[in-house]
mmCIF file of C-alpha atoms and ligand atoms in Angstrom:
data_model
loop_
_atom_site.group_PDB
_atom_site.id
_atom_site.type_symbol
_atom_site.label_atom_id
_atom_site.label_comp_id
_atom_site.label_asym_id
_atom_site.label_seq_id
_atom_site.Cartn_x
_atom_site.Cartn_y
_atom_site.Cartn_z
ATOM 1 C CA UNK A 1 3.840 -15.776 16.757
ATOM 2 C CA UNK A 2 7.511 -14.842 16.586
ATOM 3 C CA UNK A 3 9.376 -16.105 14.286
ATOM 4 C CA UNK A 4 13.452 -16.952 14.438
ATOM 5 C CA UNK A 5 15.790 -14.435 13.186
ATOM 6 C CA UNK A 6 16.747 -16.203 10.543
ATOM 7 C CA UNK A 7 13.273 -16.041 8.599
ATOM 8 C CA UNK A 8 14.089 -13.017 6.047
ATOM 9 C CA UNK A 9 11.867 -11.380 4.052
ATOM 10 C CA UNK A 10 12.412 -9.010 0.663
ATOM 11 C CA UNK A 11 10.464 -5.750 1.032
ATOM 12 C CA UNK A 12 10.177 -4.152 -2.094
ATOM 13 C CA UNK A 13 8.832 -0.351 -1.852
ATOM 14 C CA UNK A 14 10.138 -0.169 1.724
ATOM 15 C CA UNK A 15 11.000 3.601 1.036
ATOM 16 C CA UNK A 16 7.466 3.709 0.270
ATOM 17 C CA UNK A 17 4.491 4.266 3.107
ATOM 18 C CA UNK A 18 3.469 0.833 3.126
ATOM 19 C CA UNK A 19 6.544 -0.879 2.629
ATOM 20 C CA UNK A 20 8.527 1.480 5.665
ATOM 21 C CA UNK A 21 5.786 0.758 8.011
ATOM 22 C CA UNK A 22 5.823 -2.946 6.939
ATOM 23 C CA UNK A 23 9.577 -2.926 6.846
ATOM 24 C CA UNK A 24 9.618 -1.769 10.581
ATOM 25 C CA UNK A 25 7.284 -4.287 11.851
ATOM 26 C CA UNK A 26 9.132 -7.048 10.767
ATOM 27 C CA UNK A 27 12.174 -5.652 12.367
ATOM 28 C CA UNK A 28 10.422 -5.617 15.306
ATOM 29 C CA UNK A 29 9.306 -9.059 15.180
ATOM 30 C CA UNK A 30 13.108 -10.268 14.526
ATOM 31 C CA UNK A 31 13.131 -10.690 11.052
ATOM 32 C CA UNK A 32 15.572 -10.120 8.751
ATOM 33 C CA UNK A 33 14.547 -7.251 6.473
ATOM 34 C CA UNK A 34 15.804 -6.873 2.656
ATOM 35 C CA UNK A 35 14.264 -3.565 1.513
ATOM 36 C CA UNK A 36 14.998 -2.609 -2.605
ATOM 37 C CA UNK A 37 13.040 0.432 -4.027
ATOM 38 C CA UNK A 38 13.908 2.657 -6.586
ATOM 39 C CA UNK A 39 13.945 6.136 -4.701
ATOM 40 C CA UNK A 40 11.445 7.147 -8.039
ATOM 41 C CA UNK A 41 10.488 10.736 -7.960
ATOM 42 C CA UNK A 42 7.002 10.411 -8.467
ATOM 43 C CA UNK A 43 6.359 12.393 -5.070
ATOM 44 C CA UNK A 44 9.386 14.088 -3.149
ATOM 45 C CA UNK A 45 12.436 11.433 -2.649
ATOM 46 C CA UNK A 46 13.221 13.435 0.379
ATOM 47 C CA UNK A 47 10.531 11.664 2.542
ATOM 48 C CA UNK A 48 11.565 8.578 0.920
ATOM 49 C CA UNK A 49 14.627 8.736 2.008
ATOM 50 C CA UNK A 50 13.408 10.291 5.240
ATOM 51 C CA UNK A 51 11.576 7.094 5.636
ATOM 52 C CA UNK A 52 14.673 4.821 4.802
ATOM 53 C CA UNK A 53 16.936 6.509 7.249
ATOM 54 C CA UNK A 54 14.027 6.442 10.039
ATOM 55 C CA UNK A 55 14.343 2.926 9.215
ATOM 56 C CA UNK A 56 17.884 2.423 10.184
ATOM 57 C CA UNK A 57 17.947 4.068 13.107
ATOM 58 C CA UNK A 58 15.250 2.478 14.603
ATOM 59 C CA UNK A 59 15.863 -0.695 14.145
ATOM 60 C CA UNK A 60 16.059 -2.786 17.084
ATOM 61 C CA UNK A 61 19.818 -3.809 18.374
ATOM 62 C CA UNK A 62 20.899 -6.581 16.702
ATOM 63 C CA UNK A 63 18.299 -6.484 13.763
ATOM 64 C CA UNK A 64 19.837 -7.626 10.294
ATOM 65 C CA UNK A 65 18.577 -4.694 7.619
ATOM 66 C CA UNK A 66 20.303 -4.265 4.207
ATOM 67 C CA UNK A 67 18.503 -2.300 1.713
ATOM 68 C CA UNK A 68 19.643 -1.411 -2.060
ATOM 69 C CA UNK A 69 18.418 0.943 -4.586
ATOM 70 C CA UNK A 70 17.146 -1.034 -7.392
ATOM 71 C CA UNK A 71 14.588 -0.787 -10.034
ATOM 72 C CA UNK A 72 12.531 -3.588 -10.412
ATOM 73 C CA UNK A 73 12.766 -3.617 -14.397
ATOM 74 C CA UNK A 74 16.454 -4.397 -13.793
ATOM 75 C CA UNK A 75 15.670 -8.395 -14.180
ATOM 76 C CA UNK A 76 19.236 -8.230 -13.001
ATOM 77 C CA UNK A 77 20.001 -6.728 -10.608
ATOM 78 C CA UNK A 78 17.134 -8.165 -9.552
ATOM 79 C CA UNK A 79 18.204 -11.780 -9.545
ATOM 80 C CA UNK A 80 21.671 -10.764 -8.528
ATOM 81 C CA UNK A 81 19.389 -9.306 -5.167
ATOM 82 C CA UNK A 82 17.048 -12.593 -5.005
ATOM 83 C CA UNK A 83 20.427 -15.264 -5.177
ATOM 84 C CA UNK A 84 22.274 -12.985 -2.743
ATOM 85 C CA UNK A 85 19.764 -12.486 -0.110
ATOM 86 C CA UNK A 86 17.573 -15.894 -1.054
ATOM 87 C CA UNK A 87 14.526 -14.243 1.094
ATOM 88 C CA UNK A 88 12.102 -16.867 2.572
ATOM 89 C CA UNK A 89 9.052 -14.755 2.299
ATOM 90 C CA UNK A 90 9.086 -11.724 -0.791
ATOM 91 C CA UNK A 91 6.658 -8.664 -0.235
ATOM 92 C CA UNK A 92 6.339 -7.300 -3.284
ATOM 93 C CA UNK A 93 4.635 -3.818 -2.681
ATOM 94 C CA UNK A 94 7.081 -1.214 -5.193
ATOM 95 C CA UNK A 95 4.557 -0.298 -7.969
ATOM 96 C CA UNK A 96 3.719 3.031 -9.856
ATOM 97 C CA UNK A 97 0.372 4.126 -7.153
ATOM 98 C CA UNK A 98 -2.131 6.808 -8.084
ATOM 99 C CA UNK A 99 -5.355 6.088 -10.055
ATOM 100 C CA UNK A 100 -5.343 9.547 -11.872
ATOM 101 C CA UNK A 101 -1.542 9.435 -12.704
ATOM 102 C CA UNK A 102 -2.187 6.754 -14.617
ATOM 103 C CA UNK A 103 -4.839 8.783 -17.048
ATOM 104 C CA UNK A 104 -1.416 10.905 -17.826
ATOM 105 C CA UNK A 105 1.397 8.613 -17.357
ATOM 106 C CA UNK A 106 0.512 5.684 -18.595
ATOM 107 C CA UNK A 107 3.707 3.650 -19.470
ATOM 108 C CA UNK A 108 4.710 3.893 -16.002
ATOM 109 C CA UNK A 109 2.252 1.857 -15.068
ATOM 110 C CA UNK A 110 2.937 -1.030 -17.897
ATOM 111 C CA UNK A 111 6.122 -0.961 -17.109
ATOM 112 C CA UNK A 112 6.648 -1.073 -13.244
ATOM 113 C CA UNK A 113 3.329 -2.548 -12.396
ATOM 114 C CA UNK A 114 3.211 -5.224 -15.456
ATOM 115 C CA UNK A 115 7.461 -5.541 -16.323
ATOM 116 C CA UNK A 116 8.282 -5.416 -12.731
ATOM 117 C CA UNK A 117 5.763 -7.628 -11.296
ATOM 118 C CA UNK A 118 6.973 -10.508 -13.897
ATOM 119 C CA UNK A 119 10.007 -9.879 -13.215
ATOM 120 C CA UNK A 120 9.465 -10.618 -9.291
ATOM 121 C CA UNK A 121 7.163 -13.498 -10.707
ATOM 122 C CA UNK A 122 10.451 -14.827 -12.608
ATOM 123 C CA UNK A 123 13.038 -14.170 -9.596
ATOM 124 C CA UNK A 124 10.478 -16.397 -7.217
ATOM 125 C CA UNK A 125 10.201 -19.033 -9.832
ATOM 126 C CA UNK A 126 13.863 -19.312 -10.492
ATOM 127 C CA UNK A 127 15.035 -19.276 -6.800
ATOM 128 C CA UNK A 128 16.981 -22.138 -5.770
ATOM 129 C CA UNK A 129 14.484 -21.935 -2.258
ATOM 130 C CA UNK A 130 11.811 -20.731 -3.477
ATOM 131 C CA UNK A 131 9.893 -17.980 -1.583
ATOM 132 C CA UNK A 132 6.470 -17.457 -0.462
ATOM 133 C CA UNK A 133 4.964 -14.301 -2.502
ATOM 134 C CA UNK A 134 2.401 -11.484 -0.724
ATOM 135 C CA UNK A 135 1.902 -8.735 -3.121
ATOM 136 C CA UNK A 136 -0.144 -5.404 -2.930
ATOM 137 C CA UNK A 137 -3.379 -5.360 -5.080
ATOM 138 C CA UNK A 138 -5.925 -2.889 -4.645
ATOM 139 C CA UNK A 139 -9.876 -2.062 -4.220
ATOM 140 C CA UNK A 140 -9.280 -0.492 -7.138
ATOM 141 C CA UNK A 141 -9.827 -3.464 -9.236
ATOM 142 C CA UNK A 142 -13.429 -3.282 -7.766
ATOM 143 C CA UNK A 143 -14.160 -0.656 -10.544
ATOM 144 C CA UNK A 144 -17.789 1.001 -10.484
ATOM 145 C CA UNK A 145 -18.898 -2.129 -8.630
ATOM 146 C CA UNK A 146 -21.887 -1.036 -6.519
ATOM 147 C CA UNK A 147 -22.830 -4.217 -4.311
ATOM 148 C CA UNK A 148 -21.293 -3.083 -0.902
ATOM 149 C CA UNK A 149 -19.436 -4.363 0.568
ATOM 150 C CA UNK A 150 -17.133 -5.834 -2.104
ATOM 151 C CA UNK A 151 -16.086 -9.603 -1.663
ATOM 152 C CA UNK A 152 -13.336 -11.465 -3.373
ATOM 153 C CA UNK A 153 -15.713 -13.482 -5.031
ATOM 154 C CA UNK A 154 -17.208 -10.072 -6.620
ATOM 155 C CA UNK A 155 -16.677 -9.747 -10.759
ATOM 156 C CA UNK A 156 -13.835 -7.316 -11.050
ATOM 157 C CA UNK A 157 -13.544 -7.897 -15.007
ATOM 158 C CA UNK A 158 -14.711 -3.773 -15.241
ATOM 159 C CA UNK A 159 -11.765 -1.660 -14.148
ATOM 160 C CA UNK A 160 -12.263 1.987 -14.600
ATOM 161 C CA UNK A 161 -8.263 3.248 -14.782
ATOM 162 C CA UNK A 162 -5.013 1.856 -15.858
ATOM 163 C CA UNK A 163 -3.335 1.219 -12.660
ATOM 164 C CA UNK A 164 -6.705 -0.879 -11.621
ATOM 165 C CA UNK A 165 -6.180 -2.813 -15.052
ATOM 166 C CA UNK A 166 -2.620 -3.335 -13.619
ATOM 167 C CA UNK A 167 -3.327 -4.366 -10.471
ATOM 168 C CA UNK A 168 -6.074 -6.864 -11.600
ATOM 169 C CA UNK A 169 -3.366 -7.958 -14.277
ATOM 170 C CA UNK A 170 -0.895 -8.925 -11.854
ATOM 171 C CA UNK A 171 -3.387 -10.717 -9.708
ATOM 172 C CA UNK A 172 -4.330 -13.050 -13.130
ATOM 173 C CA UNK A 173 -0.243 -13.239 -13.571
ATOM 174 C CA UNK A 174 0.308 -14.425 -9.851
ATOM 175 C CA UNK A 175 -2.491 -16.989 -10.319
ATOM 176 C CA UNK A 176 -0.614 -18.416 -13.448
ATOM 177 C CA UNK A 177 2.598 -18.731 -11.618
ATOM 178 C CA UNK A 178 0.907 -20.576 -8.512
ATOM 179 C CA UNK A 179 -0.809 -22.573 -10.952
ATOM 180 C CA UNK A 180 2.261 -23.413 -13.360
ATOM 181 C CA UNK A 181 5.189 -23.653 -10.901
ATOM 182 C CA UNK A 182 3.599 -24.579 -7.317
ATOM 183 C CA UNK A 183 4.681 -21.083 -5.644
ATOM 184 C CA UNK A 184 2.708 -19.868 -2.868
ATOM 185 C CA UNK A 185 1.232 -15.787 -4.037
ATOM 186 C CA UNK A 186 -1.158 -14.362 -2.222
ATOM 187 C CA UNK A 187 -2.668 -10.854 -3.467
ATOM 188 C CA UNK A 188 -3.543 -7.634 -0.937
ATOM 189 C CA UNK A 189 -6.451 -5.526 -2.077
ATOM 190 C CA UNK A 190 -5.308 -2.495 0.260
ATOM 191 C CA UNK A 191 -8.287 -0.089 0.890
ATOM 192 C CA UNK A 192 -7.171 3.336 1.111
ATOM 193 C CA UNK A 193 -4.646 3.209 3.435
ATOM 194 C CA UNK A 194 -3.713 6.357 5.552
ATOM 195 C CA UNK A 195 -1.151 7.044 8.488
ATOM 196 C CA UNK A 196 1.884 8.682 9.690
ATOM 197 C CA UNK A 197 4.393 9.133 7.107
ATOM 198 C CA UNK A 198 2.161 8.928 4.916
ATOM 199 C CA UNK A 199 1.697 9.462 0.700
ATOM 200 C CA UNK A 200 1.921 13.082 -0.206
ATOM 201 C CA UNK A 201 -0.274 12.709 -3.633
ATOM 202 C CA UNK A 202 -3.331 11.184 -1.770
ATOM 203 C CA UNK A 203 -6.124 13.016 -0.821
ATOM 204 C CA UNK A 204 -5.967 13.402 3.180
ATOM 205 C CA UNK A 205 -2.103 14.909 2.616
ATOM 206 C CA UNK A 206 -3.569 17.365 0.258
ATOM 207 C CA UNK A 207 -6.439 18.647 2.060
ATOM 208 C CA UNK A 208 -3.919 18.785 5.200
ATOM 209 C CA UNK A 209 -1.526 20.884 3.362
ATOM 210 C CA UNK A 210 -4.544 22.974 1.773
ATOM 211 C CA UNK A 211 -6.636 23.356 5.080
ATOM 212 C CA UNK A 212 -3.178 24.660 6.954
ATOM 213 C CA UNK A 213 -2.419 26.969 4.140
ATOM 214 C CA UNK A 214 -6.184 28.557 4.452
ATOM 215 C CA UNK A 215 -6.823 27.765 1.116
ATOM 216 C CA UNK A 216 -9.705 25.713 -0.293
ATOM 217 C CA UNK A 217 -9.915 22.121 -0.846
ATOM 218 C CA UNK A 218 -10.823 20.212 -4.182
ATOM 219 C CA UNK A 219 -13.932 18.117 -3.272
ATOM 220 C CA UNK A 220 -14.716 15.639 -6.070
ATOM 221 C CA UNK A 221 -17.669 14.596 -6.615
ATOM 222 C CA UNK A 222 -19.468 17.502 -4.635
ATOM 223 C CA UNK A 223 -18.472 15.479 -1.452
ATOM 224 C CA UNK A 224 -20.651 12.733 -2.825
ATOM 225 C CA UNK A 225 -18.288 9.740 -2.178
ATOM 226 C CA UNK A 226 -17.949 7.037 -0.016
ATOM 227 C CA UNK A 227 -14.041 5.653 1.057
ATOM 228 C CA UNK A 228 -13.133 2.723 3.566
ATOM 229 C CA UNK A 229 -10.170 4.275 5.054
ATOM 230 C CA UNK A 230 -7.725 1.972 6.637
ATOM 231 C CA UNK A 231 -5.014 3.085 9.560
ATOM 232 C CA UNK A 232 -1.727 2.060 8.410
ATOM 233 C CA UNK A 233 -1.622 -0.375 11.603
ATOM 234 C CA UNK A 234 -4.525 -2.495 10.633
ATOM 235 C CA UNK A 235 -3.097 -3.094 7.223
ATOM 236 C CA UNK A 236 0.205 -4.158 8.767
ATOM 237 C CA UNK A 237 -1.118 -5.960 11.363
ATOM 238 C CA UNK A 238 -3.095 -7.821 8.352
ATOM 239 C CA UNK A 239 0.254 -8.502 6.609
ATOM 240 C CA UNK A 240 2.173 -9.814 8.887
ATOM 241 C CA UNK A 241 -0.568 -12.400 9.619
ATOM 242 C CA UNK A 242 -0.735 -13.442 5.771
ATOM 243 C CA UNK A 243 3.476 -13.448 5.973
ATOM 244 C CA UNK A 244 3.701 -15.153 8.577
ATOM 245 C CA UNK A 245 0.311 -18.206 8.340
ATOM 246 C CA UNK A 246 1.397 -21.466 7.562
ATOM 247 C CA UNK A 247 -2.197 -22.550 6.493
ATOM 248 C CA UNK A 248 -2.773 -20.566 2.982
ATOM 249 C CA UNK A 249 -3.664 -22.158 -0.278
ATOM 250 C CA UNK A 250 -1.222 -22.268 -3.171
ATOM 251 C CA UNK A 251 -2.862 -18.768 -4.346
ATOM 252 C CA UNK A 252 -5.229 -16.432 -2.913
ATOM 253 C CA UNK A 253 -7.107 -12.700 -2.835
ATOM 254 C CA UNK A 254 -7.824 -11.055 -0.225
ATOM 255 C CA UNK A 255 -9.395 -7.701 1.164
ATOM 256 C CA UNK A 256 -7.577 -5.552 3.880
ATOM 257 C CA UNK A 257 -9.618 -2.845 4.889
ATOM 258 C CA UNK A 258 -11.611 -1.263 7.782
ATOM 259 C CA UNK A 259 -15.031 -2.547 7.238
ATOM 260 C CA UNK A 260 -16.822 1.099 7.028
ATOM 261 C CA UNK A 261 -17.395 3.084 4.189
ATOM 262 C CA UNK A 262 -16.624 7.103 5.462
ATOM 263 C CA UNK A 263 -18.374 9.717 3.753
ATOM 264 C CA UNK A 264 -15.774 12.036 2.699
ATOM 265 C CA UNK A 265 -17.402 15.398 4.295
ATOM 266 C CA UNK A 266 -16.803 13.243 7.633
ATOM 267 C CA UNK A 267 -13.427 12.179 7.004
ATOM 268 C CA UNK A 268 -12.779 16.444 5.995
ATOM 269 C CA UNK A 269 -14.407 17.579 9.339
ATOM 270 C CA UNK A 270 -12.407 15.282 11.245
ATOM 271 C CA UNK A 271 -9.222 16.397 9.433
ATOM 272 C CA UNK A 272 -10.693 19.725 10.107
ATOM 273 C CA UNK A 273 -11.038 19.023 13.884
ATOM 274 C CA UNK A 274 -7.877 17.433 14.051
ATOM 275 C CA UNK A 275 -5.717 20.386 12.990
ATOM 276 C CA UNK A 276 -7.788 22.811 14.684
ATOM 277 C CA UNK A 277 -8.721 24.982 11.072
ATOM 278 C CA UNK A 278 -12.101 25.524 9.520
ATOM 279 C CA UNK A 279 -11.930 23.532 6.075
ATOM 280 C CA UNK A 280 -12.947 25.880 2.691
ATOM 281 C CA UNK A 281 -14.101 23.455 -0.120
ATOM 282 C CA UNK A 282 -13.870 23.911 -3.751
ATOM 283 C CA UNK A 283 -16.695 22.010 -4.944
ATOM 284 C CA UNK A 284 -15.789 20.073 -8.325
ATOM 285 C CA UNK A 285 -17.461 17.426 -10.730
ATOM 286 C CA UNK A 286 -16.314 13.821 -10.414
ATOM 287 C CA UNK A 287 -13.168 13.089 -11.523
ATOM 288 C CA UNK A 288 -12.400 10.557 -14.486
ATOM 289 C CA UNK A 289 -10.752 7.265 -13.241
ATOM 290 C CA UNK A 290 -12.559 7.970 -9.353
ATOM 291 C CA UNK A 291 -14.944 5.612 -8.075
ATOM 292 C CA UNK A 292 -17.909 6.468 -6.266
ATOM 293 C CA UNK A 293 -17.559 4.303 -3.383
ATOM 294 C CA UNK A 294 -15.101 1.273 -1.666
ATOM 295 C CA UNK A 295 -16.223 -0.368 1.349
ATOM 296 C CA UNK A 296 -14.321 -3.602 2.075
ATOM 297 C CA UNK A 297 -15.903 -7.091 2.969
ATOM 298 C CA UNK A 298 -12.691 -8.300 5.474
ATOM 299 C CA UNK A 299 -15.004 -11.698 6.377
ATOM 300 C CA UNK A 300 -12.074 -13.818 4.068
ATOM 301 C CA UNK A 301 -9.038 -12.092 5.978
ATOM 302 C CA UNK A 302 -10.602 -12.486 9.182
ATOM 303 C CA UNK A 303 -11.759 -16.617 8.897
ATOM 304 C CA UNK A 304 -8.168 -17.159 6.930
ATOM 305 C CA UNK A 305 -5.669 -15.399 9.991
ATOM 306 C CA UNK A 306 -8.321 -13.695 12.379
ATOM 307 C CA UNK A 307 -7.821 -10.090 10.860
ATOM 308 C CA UNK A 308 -10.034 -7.507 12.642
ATOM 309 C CA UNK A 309 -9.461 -4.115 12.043
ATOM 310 C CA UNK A 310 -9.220 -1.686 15.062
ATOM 311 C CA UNK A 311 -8.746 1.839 14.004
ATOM 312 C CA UNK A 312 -12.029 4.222 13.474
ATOM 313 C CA UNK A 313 -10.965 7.232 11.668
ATOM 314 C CA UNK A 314 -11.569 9.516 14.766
ATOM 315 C CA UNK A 315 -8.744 7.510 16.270
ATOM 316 C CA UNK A 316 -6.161 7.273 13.007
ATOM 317 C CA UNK A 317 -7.241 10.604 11.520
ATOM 318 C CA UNK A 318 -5.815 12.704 14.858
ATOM 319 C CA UNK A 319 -2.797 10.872 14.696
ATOM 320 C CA UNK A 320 -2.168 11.283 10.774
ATOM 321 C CA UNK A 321 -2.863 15.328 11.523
ATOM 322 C CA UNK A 322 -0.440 15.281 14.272
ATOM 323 C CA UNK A 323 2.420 13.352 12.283
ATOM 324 C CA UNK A 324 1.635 15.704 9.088
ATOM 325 C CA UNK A 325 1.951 19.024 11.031
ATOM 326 C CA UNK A 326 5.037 18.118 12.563
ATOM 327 C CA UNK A 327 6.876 16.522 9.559
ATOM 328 C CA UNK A 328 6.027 19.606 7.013
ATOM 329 C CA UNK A 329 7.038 22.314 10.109
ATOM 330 C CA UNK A 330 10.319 20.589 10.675
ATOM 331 C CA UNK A 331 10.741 20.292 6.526
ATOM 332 C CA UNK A 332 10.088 23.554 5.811
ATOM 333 C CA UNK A 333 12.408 25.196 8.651
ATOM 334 C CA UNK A 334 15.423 23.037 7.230
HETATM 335 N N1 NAD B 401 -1.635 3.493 -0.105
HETATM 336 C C1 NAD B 401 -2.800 2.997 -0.487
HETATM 337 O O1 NAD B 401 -3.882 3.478 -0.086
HETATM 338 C C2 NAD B 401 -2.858 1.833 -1.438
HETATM 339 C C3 NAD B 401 -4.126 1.347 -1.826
HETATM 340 C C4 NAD B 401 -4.195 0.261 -2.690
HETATM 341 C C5 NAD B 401 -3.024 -0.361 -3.127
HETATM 342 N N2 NAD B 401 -1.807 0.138 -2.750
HETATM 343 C C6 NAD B 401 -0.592 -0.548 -3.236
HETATM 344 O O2 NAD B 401 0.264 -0.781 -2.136
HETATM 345 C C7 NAD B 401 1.633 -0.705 -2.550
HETATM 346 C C8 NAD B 401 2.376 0.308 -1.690
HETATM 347 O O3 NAD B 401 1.755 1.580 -1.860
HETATM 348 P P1 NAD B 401 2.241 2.873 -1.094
HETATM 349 O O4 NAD B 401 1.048 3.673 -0.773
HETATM 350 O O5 NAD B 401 3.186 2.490 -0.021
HETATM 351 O O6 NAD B 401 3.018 3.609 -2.290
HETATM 352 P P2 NAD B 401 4.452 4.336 -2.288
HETATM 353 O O7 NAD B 401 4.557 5.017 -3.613
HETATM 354 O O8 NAD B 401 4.607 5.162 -1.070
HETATM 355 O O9 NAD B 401 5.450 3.120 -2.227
HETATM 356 C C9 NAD B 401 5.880 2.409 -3.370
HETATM 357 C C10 NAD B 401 7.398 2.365 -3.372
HETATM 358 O O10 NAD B 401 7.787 1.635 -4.533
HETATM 359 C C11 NAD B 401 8.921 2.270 -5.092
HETATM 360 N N3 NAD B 401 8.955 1.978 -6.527
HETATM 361 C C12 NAD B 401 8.161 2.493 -7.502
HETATM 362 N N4 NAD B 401 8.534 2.019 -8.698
HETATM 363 C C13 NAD B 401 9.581 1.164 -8.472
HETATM 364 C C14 NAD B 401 10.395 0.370 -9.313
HETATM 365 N N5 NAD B 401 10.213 0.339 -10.642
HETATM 366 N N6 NAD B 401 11.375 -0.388 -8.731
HETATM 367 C C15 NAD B 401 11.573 -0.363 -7.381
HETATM 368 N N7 NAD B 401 10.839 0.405 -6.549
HETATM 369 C C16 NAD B 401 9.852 1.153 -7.089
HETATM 370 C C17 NAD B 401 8.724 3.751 -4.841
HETATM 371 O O11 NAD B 401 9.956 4.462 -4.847
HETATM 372 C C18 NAD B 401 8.047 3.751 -3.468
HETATM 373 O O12 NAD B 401 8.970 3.948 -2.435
HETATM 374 C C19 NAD B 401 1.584 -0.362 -4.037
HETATM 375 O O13 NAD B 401 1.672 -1.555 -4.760
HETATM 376 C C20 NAD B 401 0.219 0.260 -4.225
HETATM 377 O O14 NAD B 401 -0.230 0.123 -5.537
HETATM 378 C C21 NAD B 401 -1.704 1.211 -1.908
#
């Protein structure tokens, strides 16, 4: 379904990988985009701002995008950005990532991921049109859950980091809002999503950047884990279906992953494969804050907007290892 350019939609985090690729889509589809992210330097602002000017100039003619740098703790500037713009639909996806930052940075994660997310909360309620909240959870909230595959209806009362405790948190906070003030939030529990221009602190990035610098890579857990890894494609194909249905319930939770659980030597000797180098491994203990396995239940997604995930990770991986090799070559020559 296309939708009339004058639908508009708040991206937050469109700098990020999600929120660019996101961001793009909606472009594409004739939206008009509102992107606000903070430019944080948690991993190199360069390919955040990479991503935001790759944004701009390939936007389709005619497409309305206007993007400002703005934390989300500025309540604010915030609601200065929310009467401005007044977006139809917000998709909240800025937040503090990384499950083992959060054993060493802690207030962060309180503060973006718990401050921030009220603070979009607040801006929604307080709109004078008030919009239609999607906002990014995580599988992380599935803890050391060990019925596969997980299911919304799973107990996820047992998170095993901080940022999981966050995300869970915001899911109980959206549920209050929908319940208090009649606006529409629907939560995102993203799987371990992968892709072109993608997150420099997550694991595939580093064992690229290890395997082409022939040295060894960290393998937690002895290579004993299990990880449903989702191409950035399916999880924006998912999103713009939850954006854009017109038959969701008040609030709602939902998984958006691939439906098979990898086993991480796999997913290494088809990173391996991909760019062409024989993989060393470092094998380490597991490491606090990891879980042993995700492996997504998409059943809800699917029956709510017909979600079906496409990508194996012999398809995605290749193109991940060709997007990596040429974005660090060109990086490094400049
Ligand atoms: N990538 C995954 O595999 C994955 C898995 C589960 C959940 N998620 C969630 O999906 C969302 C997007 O993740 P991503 O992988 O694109 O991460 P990302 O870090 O690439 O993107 C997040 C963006 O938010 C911005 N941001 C951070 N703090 C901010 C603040 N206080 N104010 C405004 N902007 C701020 C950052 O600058 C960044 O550009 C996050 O909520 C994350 O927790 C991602």
């Amino acid at each position: 379904m296309k939708l009339s350019a004058t639908r508009k939609i708040l991206v937050t985090g469109h700098a990020g990988f999600i929120g660019f690729h996101a961001a793009q889509e909606f472009l594409r589809r004739g939206w008009n985009v509102v992107g606000v992210d903070s430019f944080c330097d948690y991993y190199d602002v360069a390919l955040k701002r990479d991503r935001a000017a790759r944004l701009e100039a390939d936007k389709p003619s005619g497409a309305r995008l206007a993007t400002r740098k703005l934390d989300i703790c500025d309540l604010e500037g915030l609601r200065e950005t929310f009467a401005e713009e007044a977006p139809d639909i917000v998709l909240h996806l800025a937040a503090q990532p990384g499950v083992r930052y959060s054993i060493t940075h802690p207030f962060v994660y309180q503060k973006t991921n718990v401050e921030g997310f009220l603070n979009i909360l607040e801006c929604c309620r307080h709109a004078a049109k008030v919009p239609k909240l999607v906002f990014a959870s995580s599988s992380s909230v599935y803890g050391g859950n060990t019925k596969m595959p997980f299911e919304e209806s799973d107990q996820v009362d047992t998170p095993i980091s901080l940022y999981a405790a966050t995300k869970k948190a915001n899911e109980l906070m959206a549920h209050t809002y929908a319940h208090l003030y009649k606006m529409q939030a629907i939560g995102l529990r993203f799987f371990t999503v992968y892709g072109p221009w993608y997150r420099p602190d997550m694991a595939l990035s580093l064992f690229a950047d290890a395997m082409l610098a022939g040295r060894p890579i960290k393998v937690f857990n002895h290579g004993d884990m299990l990880r449903d890894f989702t191409f950035i494609d399916d999880i924006v194909d998912g999103i713009v279906r939850v954006v854009e249905a017109a038959n969701l319930p008040l609030y709602d939770i939902f998984n958006i992953g691939n439906h098979r659980s990898e086993k991480l030597l796999d997913v290494i000797n088809v990173l391996a494969e991909s760019l062409g180098v024989e993989p060393k491994m470092e094998m380490l203990p597991m490491q606090a804050g990891d879980v042993y396995a995700t492996y997504a239940s998409v059943e809800k997604l699917h029956k709510a907007v017909g979600y079906e995930p496409k990508t194996t990770i012999r398809e995605g991986i290749p193109v991940f290892a060709k997007w990596h090799r040429k974005y660090y070559e060109r990086t490094c020559r400049e």
